[in-house]
JSON list of C-alpha atoms in Angstrom, two decimals:
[
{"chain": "P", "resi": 1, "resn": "UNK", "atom": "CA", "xyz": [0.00, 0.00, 0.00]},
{"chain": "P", "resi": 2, "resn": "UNK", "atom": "CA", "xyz": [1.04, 3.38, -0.92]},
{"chain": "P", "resi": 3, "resn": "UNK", "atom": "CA", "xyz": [2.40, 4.64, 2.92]},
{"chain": "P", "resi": 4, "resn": "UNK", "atom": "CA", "xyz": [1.58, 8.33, 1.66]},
{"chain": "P", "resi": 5, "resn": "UNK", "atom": "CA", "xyz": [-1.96, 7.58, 1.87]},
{"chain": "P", "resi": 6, "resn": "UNK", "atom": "CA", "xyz": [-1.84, 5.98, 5.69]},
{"chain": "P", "resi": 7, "resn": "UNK", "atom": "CA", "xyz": [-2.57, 9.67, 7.15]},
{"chain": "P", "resi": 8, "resn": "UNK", "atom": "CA", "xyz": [-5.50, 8.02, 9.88]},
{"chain": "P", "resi": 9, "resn": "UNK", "atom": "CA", "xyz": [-5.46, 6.94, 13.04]},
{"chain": "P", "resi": 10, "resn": "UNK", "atom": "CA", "xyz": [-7.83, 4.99, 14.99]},
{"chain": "P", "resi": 11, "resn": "UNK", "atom": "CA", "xyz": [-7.13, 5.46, 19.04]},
{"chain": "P", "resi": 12, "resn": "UNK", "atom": "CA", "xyz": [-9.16, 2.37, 20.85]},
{"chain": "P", "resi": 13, "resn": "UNK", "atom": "CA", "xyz": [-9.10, 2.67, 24.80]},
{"chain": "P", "resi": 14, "resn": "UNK", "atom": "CA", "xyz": [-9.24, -0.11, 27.11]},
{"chain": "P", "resi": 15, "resn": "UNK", "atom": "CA", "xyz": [-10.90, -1.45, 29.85]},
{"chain": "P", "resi": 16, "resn": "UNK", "atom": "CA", "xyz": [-11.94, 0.87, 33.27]},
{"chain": "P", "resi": 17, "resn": "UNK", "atom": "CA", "xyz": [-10.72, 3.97, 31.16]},
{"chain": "P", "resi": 18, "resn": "UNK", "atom": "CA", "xyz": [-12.07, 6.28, 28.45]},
{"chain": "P", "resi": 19, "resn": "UNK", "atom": "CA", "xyz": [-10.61, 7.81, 25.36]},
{"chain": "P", "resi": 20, "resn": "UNK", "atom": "CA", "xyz": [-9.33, 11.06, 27.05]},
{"chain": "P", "resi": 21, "resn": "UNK", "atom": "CA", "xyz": [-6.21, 9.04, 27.75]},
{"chain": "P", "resi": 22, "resn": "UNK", "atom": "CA", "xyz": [-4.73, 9.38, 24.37]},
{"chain": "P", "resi": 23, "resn": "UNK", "atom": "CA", "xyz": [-4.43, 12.82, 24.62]},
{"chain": "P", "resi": 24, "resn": "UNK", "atom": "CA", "xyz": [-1.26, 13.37, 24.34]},
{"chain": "P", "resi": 25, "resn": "UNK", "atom": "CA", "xyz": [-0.86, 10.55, 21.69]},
{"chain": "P", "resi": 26, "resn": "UNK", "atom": "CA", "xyz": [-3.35, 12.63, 19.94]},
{"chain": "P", "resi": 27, "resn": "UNK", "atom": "CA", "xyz": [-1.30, 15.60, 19.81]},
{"chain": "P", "resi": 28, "resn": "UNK", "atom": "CA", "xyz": [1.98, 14.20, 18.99]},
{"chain": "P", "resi": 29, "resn": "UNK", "atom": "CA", "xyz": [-0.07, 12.45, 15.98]},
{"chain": "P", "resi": 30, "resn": "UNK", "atom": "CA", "xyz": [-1.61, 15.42, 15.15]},
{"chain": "P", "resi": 31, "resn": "UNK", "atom": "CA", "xyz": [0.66, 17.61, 14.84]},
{"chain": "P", "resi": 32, "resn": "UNK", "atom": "CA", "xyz": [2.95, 15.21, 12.45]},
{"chain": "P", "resi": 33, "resn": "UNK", "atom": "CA", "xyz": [-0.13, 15.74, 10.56]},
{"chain": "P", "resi": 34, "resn": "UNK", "atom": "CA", "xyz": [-1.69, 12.40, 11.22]},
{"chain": "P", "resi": 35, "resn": "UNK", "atom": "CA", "xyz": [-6.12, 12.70, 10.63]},
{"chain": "P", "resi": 36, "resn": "UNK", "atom": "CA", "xyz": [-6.39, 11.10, 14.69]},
{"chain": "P", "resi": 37, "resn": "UNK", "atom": "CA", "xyz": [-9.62, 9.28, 15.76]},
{"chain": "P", "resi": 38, "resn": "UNK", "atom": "CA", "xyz": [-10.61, 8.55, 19.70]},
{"chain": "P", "resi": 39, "resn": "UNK", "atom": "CA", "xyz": [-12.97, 5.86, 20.02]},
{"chain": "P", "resi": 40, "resn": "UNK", "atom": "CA", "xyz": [-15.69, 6.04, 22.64]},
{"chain": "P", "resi": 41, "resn": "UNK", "atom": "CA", "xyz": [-16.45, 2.67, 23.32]},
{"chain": "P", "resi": 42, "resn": "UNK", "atom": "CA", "xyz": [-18.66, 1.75, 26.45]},
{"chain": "P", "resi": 43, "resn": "UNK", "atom": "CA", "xyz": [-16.53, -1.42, 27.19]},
{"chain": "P", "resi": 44, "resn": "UNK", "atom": "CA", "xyz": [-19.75, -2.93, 28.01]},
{"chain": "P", "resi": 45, "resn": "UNK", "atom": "CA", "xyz": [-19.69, -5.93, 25.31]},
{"chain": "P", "resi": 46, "resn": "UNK", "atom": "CA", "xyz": [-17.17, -7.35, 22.87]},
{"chain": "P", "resi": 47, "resn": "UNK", "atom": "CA", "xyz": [-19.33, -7.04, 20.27]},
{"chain": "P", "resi": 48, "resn": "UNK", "atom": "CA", "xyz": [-21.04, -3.30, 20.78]},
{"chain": "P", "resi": 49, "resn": "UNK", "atom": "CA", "xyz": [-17.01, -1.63, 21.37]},
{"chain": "P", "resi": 50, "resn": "UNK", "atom": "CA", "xyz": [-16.30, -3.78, 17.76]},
{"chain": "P", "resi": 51, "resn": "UNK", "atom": "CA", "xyz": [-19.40, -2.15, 16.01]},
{"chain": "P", "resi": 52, "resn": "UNK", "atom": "CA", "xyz": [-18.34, 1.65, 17.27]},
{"chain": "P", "resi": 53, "resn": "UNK", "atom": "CA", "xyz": [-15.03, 1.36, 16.42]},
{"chain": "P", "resi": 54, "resn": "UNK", "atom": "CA", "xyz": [-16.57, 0.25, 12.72]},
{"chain": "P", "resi": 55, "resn": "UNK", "atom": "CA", "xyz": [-18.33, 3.05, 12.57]},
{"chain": "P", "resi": 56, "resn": "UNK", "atom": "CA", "xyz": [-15.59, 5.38, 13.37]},
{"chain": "P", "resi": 57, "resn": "UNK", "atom": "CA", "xyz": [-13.45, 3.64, 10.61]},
{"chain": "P", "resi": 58, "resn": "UNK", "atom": "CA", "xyz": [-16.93, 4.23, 8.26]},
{"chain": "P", "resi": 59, "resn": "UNK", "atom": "CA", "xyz": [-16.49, 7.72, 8.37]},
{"chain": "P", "resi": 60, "resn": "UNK", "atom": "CA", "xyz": [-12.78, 7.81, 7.23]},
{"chain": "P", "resi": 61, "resn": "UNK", "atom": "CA", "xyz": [-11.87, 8.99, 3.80]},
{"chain": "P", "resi": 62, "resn": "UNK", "atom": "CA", "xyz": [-8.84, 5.79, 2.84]},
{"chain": "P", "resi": 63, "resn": "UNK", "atom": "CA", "xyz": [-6.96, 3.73, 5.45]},
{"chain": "P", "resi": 64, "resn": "UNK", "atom": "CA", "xyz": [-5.99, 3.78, 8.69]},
{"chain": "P", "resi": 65, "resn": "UNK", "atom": "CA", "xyz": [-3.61, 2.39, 11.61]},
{"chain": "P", "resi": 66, "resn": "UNK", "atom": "CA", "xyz": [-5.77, 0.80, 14.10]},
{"chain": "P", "resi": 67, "resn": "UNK", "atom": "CA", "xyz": [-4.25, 1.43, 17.59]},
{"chain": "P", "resi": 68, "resn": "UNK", "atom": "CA", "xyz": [-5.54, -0.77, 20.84]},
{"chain": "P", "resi": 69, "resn": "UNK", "atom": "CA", "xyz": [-4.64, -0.56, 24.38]},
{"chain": "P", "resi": 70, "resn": "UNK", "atom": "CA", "xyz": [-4.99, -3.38, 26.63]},
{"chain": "P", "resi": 71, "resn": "UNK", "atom": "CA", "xyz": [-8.39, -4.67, 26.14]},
{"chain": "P", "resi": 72, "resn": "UNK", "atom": "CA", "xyz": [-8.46, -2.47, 22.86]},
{"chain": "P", "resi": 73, "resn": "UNK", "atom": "CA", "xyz": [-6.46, -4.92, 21.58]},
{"chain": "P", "resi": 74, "resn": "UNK", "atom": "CA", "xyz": [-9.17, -7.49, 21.53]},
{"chain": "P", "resi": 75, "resn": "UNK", "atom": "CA", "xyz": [-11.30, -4.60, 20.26]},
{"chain": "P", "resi": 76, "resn": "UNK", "atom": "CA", "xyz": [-8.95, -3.71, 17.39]},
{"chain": "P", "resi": 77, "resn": "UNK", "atom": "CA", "xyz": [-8.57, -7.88, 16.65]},
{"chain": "P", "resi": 78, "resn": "UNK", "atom": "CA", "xyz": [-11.79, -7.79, 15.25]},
{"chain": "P", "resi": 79, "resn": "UNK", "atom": "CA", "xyz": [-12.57, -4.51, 14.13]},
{"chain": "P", "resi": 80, "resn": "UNK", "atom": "CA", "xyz": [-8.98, -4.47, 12.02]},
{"chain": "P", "resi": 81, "resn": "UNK", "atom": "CA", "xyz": [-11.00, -6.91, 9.56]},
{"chain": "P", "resi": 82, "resn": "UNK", "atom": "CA", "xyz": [-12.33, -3.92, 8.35]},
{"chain": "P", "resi": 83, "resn": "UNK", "atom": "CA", "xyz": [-11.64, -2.99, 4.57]},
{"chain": "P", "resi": 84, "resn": "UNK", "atom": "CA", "xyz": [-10.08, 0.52, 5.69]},
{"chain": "P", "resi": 85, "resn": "UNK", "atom": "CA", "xyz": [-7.66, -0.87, 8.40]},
{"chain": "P", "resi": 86, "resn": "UNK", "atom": "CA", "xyz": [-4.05, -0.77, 6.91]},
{"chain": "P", "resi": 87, "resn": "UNK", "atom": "CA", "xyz": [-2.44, -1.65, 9.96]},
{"chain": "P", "resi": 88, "resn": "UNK", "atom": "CA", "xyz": [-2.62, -2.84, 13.64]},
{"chain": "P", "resi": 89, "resn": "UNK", "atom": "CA", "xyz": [-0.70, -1.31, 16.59]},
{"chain": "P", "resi": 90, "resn": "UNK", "atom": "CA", "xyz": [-1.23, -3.43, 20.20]},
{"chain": "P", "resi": 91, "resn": "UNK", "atom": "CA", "xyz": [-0.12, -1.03, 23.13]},
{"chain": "P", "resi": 92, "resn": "UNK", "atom": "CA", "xyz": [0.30, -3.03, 26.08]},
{"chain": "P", "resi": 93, "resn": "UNK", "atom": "CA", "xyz": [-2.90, -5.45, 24.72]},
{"chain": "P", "resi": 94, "resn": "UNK", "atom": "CA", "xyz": [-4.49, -8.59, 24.35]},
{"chain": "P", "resi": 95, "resn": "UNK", "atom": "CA", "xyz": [-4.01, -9.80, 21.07]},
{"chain": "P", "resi": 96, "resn": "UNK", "atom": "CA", "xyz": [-6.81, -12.88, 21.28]},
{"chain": "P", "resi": 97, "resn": "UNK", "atom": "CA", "xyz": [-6.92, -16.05, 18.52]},
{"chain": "P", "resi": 98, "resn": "UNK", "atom": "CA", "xyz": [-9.75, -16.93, 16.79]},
{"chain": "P", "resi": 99, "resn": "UNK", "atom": "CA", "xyz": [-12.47, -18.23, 19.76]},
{"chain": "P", "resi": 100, "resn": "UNK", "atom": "CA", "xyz": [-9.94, -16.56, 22.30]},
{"chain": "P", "resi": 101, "resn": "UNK", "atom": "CA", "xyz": [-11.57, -13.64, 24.54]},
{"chain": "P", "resi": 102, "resn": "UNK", "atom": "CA", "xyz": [-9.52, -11.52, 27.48]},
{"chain": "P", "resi": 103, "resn": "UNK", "atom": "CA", "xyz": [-11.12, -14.14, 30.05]},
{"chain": "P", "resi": 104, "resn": "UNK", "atom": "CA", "xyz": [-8.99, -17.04, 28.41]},
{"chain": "P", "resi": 105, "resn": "UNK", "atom": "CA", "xyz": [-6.31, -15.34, 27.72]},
{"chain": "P", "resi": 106, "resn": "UNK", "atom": "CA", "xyz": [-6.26, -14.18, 32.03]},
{"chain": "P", "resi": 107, "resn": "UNK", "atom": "CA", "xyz": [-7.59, -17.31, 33.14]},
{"chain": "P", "resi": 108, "resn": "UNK", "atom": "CA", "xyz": [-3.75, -19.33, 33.78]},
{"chain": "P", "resi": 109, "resn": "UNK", "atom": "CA", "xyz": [-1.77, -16.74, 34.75]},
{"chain": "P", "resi": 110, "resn": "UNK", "atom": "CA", "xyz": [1.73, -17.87, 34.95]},
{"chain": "P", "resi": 111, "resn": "UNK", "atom": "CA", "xyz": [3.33, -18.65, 38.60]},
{"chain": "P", "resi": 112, "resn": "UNK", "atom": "CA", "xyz": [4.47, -15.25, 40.53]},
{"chain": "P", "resi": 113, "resn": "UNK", "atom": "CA", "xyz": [3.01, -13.60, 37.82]},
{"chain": "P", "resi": 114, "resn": "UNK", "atom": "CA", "xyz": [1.29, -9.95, 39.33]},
{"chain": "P", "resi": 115, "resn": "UNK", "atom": "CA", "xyz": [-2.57, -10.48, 39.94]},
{"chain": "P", "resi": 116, "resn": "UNK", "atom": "CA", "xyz": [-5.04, -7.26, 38.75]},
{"chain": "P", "resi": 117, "resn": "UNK", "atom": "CA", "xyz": [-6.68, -5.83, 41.71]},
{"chain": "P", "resi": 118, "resn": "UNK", "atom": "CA", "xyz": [-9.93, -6.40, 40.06]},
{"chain": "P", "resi": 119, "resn": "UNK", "atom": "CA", "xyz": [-12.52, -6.44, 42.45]},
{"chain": "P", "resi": 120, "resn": "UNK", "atom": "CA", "xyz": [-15.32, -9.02, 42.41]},
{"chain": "P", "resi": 121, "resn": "UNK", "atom": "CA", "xyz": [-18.77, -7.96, 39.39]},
{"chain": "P", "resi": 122, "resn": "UNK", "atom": "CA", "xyz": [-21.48, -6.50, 40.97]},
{"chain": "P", "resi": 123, "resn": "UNK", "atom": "CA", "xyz": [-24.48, -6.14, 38.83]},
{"chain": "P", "resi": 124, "resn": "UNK", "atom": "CA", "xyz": [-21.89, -7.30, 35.20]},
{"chain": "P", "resi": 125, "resn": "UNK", "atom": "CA", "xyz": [-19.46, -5.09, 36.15]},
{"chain": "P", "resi": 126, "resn": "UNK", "atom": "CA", "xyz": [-16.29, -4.63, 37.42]},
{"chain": "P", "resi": 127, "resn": "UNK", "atom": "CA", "xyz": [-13.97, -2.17, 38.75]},
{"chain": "P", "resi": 128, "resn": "UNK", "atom": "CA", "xyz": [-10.56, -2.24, 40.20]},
{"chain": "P", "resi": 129, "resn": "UNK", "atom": "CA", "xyz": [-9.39, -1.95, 44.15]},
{"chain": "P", "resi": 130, "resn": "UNK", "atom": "CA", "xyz": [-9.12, 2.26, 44.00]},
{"chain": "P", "resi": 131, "resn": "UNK", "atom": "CA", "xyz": [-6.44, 1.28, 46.72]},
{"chain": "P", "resi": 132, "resn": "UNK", "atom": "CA", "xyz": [-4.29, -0.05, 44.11]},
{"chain": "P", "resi": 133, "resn": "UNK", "atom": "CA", "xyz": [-4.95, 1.45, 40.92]},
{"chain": "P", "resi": 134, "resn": "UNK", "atom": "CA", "xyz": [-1.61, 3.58, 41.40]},
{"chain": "P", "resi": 135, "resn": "UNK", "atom": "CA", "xyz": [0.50, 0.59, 41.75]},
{"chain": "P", "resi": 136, "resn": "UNK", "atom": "CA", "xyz": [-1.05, -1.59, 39.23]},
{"chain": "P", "resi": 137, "resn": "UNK", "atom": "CA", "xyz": [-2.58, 0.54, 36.56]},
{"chain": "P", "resi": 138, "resn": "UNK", "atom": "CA", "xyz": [-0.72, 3.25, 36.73]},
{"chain": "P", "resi": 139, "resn": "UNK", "atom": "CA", "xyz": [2.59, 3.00, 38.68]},
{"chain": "P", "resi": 140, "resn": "UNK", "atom": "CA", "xyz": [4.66, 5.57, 36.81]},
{"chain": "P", "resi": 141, "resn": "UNK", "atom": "CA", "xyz": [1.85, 8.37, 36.79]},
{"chain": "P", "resi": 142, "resn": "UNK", "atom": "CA", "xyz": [2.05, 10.86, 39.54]},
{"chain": "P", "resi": 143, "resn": "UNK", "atom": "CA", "xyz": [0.18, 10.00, 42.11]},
{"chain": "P", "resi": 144, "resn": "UNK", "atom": "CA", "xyz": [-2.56, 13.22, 41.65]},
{"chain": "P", "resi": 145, "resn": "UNK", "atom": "CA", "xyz": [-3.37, 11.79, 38.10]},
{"chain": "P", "resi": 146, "resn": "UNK", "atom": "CA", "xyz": [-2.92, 8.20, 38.99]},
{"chain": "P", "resi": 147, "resn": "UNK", "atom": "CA", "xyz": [-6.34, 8.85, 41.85]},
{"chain": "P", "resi": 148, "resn": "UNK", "atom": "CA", "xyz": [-8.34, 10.77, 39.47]},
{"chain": "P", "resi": 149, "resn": "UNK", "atom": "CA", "xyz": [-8.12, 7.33, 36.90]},
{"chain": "P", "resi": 150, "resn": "UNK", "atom": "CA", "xyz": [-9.20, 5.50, 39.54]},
{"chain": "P", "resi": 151, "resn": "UNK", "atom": "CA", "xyz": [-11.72, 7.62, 40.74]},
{"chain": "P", "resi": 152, "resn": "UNK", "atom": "CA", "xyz": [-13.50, 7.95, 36.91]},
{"chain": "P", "resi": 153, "resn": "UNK", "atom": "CA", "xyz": [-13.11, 4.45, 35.96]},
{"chain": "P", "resi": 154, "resn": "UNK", "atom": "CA", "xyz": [-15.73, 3.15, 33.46]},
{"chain": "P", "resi": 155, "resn": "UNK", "atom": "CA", "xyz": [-17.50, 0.06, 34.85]},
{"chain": "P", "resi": 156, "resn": "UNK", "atom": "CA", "xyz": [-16.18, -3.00, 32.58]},
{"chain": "P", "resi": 157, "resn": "UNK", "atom": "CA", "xyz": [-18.98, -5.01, 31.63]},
{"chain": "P", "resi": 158, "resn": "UNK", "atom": "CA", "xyz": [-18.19, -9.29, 31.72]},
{"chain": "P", "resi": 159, "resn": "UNK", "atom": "CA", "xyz": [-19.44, -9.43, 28.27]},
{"chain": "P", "resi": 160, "resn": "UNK", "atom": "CA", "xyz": [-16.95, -7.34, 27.39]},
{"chain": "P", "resi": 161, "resn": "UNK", "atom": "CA", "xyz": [-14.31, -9.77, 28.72]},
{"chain": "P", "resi": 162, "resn": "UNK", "atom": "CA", "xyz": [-15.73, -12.67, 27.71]},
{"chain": "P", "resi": 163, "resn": "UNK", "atom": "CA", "xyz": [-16.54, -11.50, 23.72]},
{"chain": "P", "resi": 164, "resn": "UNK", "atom": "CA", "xyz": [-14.54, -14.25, 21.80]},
{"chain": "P", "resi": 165, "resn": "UNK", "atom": "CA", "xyz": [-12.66, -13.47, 18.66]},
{"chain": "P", "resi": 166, "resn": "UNK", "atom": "CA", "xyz": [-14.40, -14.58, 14.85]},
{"chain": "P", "resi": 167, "resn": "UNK", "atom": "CA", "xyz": [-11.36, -13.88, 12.64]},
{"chain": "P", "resi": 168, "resn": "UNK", "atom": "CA", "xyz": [-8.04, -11.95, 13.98]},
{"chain": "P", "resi": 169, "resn": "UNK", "atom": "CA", "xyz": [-7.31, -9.63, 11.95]},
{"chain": "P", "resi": 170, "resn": "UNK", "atom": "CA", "xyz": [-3.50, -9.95, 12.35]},
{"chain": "P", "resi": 171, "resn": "UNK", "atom": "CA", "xyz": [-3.90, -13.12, 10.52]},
{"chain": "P", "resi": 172, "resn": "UNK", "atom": "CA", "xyz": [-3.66, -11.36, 7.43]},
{"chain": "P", "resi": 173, "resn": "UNK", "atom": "CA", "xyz": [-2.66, -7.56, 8.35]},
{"chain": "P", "resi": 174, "resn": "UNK", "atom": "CA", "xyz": [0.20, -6.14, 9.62]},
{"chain": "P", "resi": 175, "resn": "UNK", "atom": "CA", "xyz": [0.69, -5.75, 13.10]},
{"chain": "P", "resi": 176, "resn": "UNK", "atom": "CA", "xyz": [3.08, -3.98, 15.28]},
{"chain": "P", "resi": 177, "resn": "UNK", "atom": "CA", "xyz": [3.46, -4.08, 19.24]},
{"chain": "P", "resi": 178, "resn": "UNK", "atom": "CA", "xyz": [4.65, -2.16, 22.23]},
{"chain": "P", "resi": 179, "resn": "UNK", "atom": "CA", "xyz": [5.48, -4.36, 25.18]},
{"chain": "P", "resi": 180, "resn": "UNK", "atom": "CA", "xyz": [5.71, -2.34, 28.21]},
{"chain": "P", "resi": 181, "resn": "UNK", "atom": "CA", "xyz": [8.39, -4.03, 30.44]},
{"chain": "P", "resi": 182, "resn": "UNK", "atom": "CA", "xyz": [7.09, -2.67, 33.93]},
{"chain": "P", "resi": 183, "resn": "UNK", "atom": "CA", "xyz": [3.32, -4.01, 33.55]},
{"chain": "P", "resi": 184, "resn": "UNK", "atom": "CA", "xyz": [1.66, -5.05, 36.49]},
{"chain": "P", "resi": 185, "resn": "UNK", "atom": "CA", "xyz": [-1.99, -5.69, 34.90]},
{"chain": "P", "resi": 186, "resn": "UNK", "atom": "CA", "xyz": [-0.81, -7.89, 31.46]},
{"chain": "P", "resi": 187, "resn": "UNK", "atom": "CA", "xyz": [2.48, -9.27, 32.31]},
{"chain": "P", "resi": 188, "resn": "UNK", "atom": "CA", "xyz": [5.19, -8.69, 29.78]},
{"chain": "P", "resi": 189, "resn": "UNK", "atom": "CA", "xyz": [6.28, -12.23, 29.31]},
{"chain": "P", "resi": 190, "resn": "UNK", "atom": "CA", "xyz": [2.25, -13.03, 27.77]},
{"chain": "P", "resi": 191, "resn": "UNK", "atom": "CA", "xyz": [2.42, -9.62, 25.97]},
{"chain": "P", "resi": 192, "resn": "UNK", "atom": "CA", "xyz": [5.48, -10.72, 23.85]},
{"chain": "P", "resi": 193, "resn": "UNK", "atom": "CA", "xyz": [4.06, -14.22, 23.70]},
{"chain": "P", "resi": 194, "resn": "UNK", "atom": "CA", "xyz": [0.87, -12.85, 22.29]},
{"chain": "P", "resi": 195, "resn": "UNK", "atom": "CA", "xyz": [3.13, -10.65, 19.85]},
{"chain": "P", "resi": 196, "resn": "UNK", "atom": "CA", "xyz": [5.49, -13.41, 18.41]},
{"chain": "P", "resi": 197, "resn": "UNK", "atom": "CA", "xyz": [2.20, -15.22, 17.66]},
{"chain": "P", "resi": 198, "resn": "UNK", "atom": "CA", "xyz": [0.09, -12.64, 15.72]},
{"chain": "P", "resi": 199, "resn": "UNK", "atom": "CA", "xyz": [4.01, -11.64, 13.82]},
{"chain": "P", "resi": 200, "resn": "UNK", "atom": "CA", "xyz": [4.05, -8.91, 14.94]},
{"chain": "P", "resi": 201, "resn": "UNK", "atom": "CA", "xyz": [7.12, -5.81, 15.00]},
{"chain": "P", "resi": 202, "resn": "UNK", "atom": "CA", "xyz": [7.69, -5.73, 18.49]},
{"chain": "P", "resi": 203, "resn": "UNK", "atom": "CA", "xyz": [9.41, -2.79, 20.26]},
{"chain": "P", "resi": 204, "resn": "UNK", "atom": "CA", "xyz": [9.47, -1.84, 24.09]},
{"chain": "P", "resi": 205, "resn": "UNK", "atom": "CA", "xyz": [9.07, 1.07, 26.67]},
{"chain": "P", "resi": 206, "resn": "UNK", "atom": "CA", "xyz": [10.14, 1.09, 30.44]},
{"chain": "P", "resi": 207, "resn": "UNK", "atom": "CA", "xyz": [6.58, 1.42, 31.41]},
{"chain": "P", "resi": 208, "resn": "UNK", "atom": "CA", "xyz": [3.80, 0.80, 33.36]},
{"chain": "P", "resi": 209, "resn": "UNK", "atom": "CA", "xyz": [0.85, -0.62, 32.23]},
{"chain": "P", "resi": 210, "resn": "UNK", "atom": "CA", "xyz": [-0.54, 3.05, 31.36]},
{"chain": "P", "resi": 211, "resn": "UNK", "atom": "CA", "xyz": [2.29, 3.38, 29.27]},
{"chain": "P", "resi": 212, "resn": "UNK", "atom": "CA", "xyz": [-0.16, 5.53, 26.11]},
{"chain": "P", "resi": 213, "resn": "UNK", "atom": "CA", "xyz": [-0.49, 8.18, 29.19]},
{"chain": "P", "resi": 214, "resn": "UNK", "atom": "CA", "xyz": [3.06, 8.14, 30.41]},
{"chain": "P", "resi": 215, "resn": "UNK", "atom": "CA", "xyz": [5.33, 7.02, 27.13]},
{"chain": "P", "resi": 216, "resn": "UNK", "atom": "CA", "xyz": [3.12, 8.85, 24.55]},
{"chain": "P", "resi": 217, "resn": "UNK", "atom": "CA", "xyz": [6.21, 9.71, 22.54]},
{"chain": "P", "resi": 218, "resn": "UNK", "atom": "CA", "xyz": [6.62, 6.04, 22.70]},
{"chain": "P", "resi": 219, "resn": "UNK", "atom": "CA", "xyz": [3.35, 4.87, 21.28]},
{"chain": "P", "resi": 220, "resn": "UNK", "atom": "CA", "xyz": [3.41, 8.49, 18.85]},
{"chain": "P", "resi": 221, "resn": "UNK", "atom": "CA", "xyz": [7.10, 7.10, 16.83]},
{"chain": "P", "resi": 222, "resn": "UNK", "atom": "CA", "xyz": [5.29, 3.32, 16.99]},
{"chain": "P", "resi": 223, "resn": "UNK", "atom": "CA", "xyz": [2.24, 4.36, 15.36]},
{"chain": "P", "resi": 224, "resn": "UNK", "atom": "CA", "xyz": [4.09, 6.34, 12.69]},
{"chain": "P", "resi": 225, "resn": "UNK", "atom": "CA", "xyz": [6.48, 3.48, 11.98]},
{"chain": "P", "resi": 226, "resn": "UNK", "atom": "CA", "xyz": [3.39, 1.38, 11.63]},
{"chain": "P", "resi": 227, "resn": "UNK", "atom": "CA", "xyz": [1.79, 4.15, 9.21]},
{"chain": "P", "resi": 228, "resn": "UNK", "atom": "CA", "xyz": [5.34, 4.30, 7.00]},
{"chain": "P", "resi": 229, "resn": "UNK", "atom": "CA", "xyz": [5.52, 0.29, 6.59]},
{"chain": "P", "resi": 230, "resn": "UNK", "atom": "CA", "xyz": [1.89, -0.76, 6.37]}
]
């Protein structure tokens, strides 16, 4: 594909946050002259976050770089299958097979491995331990920014983490993937495992899971190596 034309990019959040995240992505993208996207999912099914994103990616005038944190990643493994997506980019994600969902993909975590403070669904939803949001989520945030994330979480709905892949669409797009080597909510060692499986180019940050709020300038040169190869 002709790289001149990759000039979008599709921002999909992840789970107990909203879009406002990427703000900083956003403006490093931006002002490269990147056309930048924020998808507003509602993280409340796999399916209903997959059809928003699709209608974001609608509204675009040629292709795109589809760009997932954490349980974006699941998000953008469906939605990538759309004609417009050029190109994948996993932040810190889940990067599900076909029939895979975030639940299987949490469900044997590896011994010592670090344990999401996620607290137990009430009503379909859950929310993390406010206590340790900071430490897990968000552990090289100040700690001012680090409370208001927890304190504005978006409920995460179990159908959400249970919405099992059709077709990945890093089967048969490129993908490209930023392992953040400090995570404490998808441990590093399953986020390069998931990237050698879906091929993917895989770079790193020192970084907390948060990484697309601390390292934008990270995810920013990522996305644009993604948008000069695809």
């Amino acid at each position: 594909m002709d790289t001149e034309l990759v000039k979008n990019v599709v921002l999909v959040h992840g789970g107990f946050v909203d879009g406002s995240g990427w703000r900083e992505v956003y403006r490093l993208l931006t002002d490269d002259g990147f056309r930048v996207s924020v998808v507003q999912h509602p993280t409340l099914s796999l399916a209903g976050d997959v059809a928003v994103t699709e209608r974001v990616l609608d509204a675009l005038d040629g292709p795109a770089i589809l760009v997932g944190h954490s349980y974006g990643g699941a998000v953008i493994t469906e939605a990538g299958n759309h004609e417009r997506v050029a190109g994948l980019v996993y932040i810190a994600a889940f990067a599900p097979d076909k029939g895979e969902s975030v639940n299987t993909l949490i469900a044997d975590p590896a011994p010592g491995a670090p344990v999401p403070p996620i607290l137990p669904p009430v009503d379909g939803f859950l929310f993390l331990d406010r206590d340790k949001f900071h430490a897990s989520f968000a552990a090289d945030l100040p700690v001012a920014e680090a409370e208001f994330m927890a304190d504005s979480q978006v409920p995460w709905g179990l159908d959400a983490l249970s919405g099992a892949i059709g077709e990945p669409a890093w089967r048969h797009k490129p993908s490209w993937y930023l392992v953040a080597t400090d995570d404490r909510m998808i441990p590093p060692p399953a986020q390069r495992a998931m990237a050698r499986r879906a091929g993917s180019t895989v770079t790193g940050a020192d970084a907390g899971h948060a990484v697309y709020v601390s390292r934008p300038d990270a995810v920013a040169d990522l996305v644009r190596q993604a948008a000069a190869d695809a």
